mmCIF file with all atom_site columns, C-alpha atoms in Angstrom:
data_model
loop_
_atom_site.group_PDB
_atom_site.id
_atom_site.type_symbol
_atom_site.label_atom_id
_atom_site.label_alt_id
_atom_site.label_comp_id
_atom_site.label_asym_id
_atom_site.label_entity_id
_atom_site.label_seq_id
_atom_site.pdbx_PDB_ins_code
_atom_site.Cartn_x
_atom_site.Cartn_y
_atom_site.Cartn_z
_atom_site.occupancy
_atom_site.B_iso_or_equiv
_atom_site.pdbx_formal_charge
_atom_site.auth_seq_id
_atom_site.auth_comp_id
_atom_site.auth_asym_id
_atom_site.auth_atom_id
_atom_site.pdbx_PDB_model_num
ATOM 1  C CA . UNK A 1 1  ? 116.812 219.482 68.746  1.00 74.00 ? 1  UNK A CA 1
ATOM 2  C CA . UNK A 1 2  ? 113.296 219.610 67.444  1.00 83.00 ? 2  UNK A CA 1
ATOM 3  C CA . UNK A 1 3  ? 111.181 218.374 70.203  1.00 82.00 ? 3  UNK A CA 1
ATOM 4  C CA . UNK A 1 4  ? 107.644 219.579 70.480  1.00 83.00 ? 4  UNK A CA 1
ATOM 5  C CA . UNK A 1 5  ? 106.058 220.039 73.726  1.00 76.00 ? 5  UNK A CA 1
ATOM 6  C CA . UNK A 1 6  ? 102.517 219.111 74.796  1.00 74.00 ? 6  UNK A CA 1
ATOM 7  C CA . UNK A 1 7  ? 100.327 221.687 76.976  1.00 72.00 ? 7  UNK A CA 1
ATOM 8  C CA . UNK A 1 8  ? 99.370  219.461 79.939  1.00 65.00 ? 8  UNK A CA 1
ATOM 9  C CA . UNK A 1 9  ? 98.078  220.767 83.689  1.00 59.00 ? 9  UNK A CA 1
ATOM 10 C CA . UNK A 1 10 ? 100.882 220.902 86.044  1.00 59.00 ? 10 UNK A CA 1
ATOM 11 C CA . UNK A 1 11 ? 99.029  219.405 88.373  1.00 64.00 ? 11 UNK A CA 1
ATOM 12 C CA . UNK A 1 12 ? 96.245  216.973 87.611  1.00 67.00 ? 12 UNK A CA 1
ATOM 13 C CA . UNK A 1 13 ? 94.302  215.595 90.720  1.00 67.00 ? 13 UNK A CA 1
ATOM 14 C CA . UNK A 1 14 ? 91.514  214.172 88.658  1.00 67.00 ? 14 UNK A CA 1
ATOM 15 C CA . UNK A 1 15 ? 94.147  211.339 87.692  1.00 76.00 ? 15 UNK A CA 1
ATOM 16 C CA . UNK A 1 16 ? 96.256  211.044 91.088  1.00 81.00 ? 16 UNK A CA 1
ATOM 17 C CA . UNK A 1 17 ? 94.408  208.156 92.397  1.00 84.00 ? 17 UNK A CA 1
ATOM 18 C CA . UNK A 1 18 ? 96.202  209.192 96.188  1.00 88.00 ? 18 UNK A CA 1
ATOM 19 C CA . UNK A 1 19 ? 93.819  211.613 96.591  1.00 86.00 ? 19 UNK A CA 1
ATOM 20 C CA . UNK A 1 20 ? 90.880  209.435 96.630  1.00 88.00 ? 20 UNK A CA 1
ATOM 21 C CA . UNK A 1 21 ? 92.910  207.307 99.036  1.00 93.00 ? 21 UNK A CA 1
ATOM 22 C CA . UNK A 1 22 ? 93.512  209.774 101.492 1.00 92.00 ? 22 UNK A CA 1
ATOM 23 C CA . UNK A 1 23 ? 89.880  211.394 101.553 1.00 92.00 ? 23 UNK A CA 1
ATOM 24 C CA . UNK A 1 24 ? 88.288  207.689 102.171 1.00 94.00 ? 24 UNK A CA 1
ATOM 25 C CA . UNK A 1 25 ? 91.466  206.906 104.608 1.00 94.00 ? 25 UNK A CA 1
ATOM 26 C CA . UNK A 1 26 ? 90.617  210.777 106.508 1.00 92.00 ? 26 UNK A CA 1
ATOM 27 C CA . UNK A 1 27 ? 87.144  209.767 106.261 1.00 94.00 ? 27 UNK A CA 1
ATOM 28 C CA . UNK A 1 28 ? 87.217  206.448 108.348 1.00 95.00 ? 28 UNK A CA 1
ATOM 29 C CA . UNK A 1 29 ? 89.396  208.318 110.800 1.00 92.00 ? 29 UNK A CA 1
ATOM 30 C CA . UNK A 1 30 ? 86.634  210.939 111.991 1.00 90.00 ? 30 UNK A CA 1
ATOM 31 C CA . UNK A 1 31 ? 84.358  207.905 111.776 1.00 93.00 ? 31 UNK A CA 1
ATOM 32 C CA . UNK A 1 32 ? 86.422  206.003 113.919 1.00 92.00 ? 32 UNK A CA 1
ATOM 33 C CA . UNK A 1 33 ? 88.482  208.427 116.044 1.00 88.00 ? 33 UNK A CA 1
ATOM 34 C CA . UNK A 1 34 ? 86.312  211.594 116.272 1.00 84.00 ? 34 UNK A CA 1
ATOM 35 C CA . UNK A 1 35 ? 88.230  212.478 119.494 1.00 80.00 ? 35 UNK A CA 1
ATOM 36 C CA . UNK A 1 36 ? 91.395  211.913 118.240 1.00 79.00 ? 36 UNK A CA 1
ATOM 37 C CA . UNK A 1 37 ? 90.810  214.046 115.378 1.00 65.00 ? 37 UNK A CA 1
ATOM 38 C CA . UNK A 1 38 ? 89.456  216.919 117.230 1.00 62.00 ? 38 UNK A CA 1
ATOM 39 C CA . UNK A 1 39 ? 92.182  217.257 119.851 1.00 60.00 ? 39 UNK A CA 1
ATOM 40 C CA . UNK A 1 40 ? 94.029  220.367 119.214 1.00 63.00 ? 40 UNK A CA 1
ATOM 41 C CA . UNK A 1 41 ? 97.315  218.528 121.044 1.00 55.00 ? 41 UNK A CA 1
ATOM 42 C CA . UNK A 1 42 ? 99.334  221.231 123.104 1.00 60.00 ? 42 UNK A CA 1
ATOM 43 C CA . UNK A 1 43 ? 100.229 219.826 126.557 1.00 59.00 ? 43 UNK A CA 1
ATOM 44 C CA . UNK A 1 44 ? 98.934  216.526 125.243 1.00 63.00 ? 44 UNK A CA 1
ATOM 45 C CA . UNK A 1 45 ? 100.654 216.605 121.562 1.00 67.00 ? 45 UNK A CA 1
ATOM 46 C CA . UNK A 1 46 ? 103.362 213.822 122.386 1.00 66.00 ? 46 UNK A CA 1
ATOM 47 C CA . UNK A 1 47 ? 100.528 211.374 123.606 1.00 77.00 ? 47 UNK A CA 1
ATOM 48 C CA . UNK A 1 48 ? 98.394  212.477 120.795 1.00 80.00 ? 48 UNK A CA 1
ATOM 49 C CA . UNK A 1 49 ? 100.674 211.021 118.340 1.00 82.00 ? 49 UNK A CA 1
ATOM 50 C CA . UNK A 1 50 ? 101.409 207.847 120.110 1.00 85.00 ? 50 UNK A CA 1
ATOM 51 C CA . UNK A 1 51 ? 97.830  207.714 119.531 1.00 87.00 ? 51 UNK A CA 1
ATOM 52 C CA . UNK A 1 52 ? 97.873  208.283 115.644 1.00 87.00 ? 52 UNK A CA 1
ATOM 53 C CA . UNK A 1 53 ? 100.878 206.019 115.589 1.00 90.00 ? 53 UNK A CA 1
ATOM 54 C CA . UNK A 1 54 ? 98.549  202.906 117.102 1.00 92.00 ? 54 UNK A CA 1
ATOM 55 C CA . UNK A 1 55 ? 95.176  203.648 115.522 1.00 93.00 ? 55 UNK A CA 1
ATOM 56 C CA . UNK A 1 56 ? 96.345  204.750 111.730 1.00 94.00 ? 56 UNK A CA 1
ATOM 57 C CA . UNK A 1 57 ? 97.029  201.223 110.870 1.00 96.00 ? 57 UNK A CA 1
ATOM 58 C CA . UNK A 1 58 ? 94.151  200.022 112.473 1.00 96.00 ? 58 UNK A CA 1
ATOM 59 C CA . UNK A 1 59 ? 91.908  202.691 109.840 1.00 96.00 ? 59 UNK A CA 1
ATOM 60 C CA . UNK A 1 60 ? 94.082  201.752 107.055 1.00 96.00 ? 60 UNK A CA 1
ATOM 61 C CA . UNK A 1 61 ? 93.174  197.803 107.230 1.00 96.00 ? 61 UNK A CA 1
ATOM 62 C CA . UNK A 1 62 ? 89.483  199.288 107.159 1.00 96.00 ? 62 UNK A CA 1
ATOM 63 C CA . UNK A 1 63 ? 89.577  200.035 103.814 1.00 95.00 ? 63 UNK A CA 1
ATOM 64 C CA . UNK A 1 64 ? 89.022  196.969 101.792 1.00 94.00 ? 64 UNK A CA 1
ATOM 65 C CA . UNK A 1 65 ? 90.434  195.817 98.595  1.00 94.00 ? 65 UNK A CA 1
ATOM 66 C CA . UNK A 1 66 ? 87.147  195.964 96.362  1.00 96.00 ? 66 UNK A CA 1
ATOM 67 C CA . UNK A 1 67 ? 87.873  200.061 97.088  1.00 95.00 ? 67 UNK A CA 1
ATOM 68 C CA . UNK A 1 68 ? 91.215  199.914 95.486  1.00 94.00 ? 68 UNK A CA 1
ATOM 69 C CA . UNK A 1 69 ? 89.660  197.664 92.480  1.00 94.00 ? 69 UNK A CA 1
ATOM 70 C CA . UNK A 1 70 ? 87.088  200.572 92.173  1.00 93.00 ? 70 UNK A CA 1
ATOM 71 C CA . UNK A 1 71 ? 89.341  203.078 92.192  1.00 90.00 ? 71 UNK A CA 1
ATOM 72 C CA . UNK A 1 72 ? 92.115  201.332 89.717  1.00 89.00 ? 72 UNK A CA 1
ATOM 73 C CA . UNK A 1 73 ? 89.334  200.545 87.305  1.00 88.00 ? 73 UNK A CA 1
ATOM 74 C CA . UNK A 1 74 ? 87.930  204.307 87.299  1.00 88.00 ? 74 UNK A CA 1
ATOM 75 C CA . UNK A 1 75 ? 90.719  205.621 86.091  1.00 85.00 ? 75 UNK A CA 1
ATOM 76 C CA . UNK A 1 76 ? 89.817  205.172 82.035  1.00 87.00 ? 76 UNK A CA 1
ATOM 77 C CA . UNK A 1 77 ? 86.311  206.557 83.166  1.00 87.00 ? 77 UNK A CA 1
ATOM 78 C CA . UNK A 1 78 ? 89.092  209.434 83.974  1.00 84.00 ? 78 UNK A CA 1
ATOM 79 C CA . UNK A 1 79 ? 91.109  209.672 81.391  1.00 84.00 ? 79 UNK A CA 1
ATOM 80 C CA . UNK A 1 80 ? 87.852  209.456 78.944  1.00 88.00 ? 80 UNK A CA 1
ATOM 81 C CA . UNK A 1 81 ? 86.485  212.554 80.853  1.00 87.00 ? 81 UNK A CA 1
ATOM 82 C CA . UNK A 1 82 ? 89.096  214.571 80.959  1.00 83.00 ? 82 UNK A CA 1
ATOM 83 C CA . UNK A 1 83 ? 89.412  214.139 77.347  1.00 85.00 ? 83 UNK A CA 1
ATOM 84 C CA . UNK A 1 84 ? 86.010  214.946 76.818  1.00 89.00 ? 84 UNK A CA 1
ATOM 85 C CA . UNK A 1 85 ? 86.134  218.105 78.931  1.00 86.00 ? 85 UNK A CA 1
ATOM 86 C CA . UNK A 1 86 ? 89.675  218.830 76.745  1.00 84.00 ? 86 UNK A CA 1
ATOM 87 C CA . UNK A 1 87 ? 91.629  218.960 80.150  1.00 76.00 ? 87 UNK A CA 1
ATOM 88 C CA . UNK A 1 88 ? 89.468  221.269 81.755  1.00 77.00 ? 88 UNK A CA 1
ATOM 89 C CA . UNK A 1 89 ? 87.872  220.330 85.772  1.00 75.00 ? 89 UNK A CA 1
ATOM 90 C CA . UNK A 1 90 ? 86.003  217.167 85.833  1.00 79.00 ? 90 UNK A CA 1
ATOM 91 C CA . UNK A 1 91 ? 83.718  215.641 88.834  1.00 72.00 ? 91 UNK A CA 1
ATOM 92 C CA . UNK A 1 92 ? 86.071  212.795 89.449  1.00 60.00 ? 92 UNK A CA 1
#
């Protein structure tokens, strides 16, 4: 077999659009649930994550669609800058 193979980054979270997900998504939870986020849990660890368990969803419908439209259509602003930068660290 002659197959040639490309350099690429193992791991590339400049293009993993989760990422941005998950900062806004942590983001909104300290917002909206400082306490819940600073409890350390011990004693209290099984109620803690009862607690996660009923206000997670409750953050998640916080974040509204036009975010996910953003993010979806910033991804050839990406792609273009990583180019650019030939594969190197971007600001994205």
């Amino acid at each position: 077999l002659n197959v040639e193979v490309e350099d690429h980054p193992p791991y590339s979270p400049d293009l993993n659009a989760i990422e941005h997900v998950w900062i806004a998504f942590k983001k909104k939870l300290h917002q909206q649930y400082p306490k819940i986020v600073d409890t350390q849990g011990g004693a209290h660890a099984i109620n803690l994550r009862k607690e996660f368990a009923r206000v997670l969803p409750l953050v998640w419908e916080t974040i509204l669609p036009g975010f996910f439209e953003r993010l979806g259509e910033s991804i050839t602003d990406s792609i273009a800058a990583i180019i650019a930068a030939n594969g190197f660290y971007i600001k994205y």
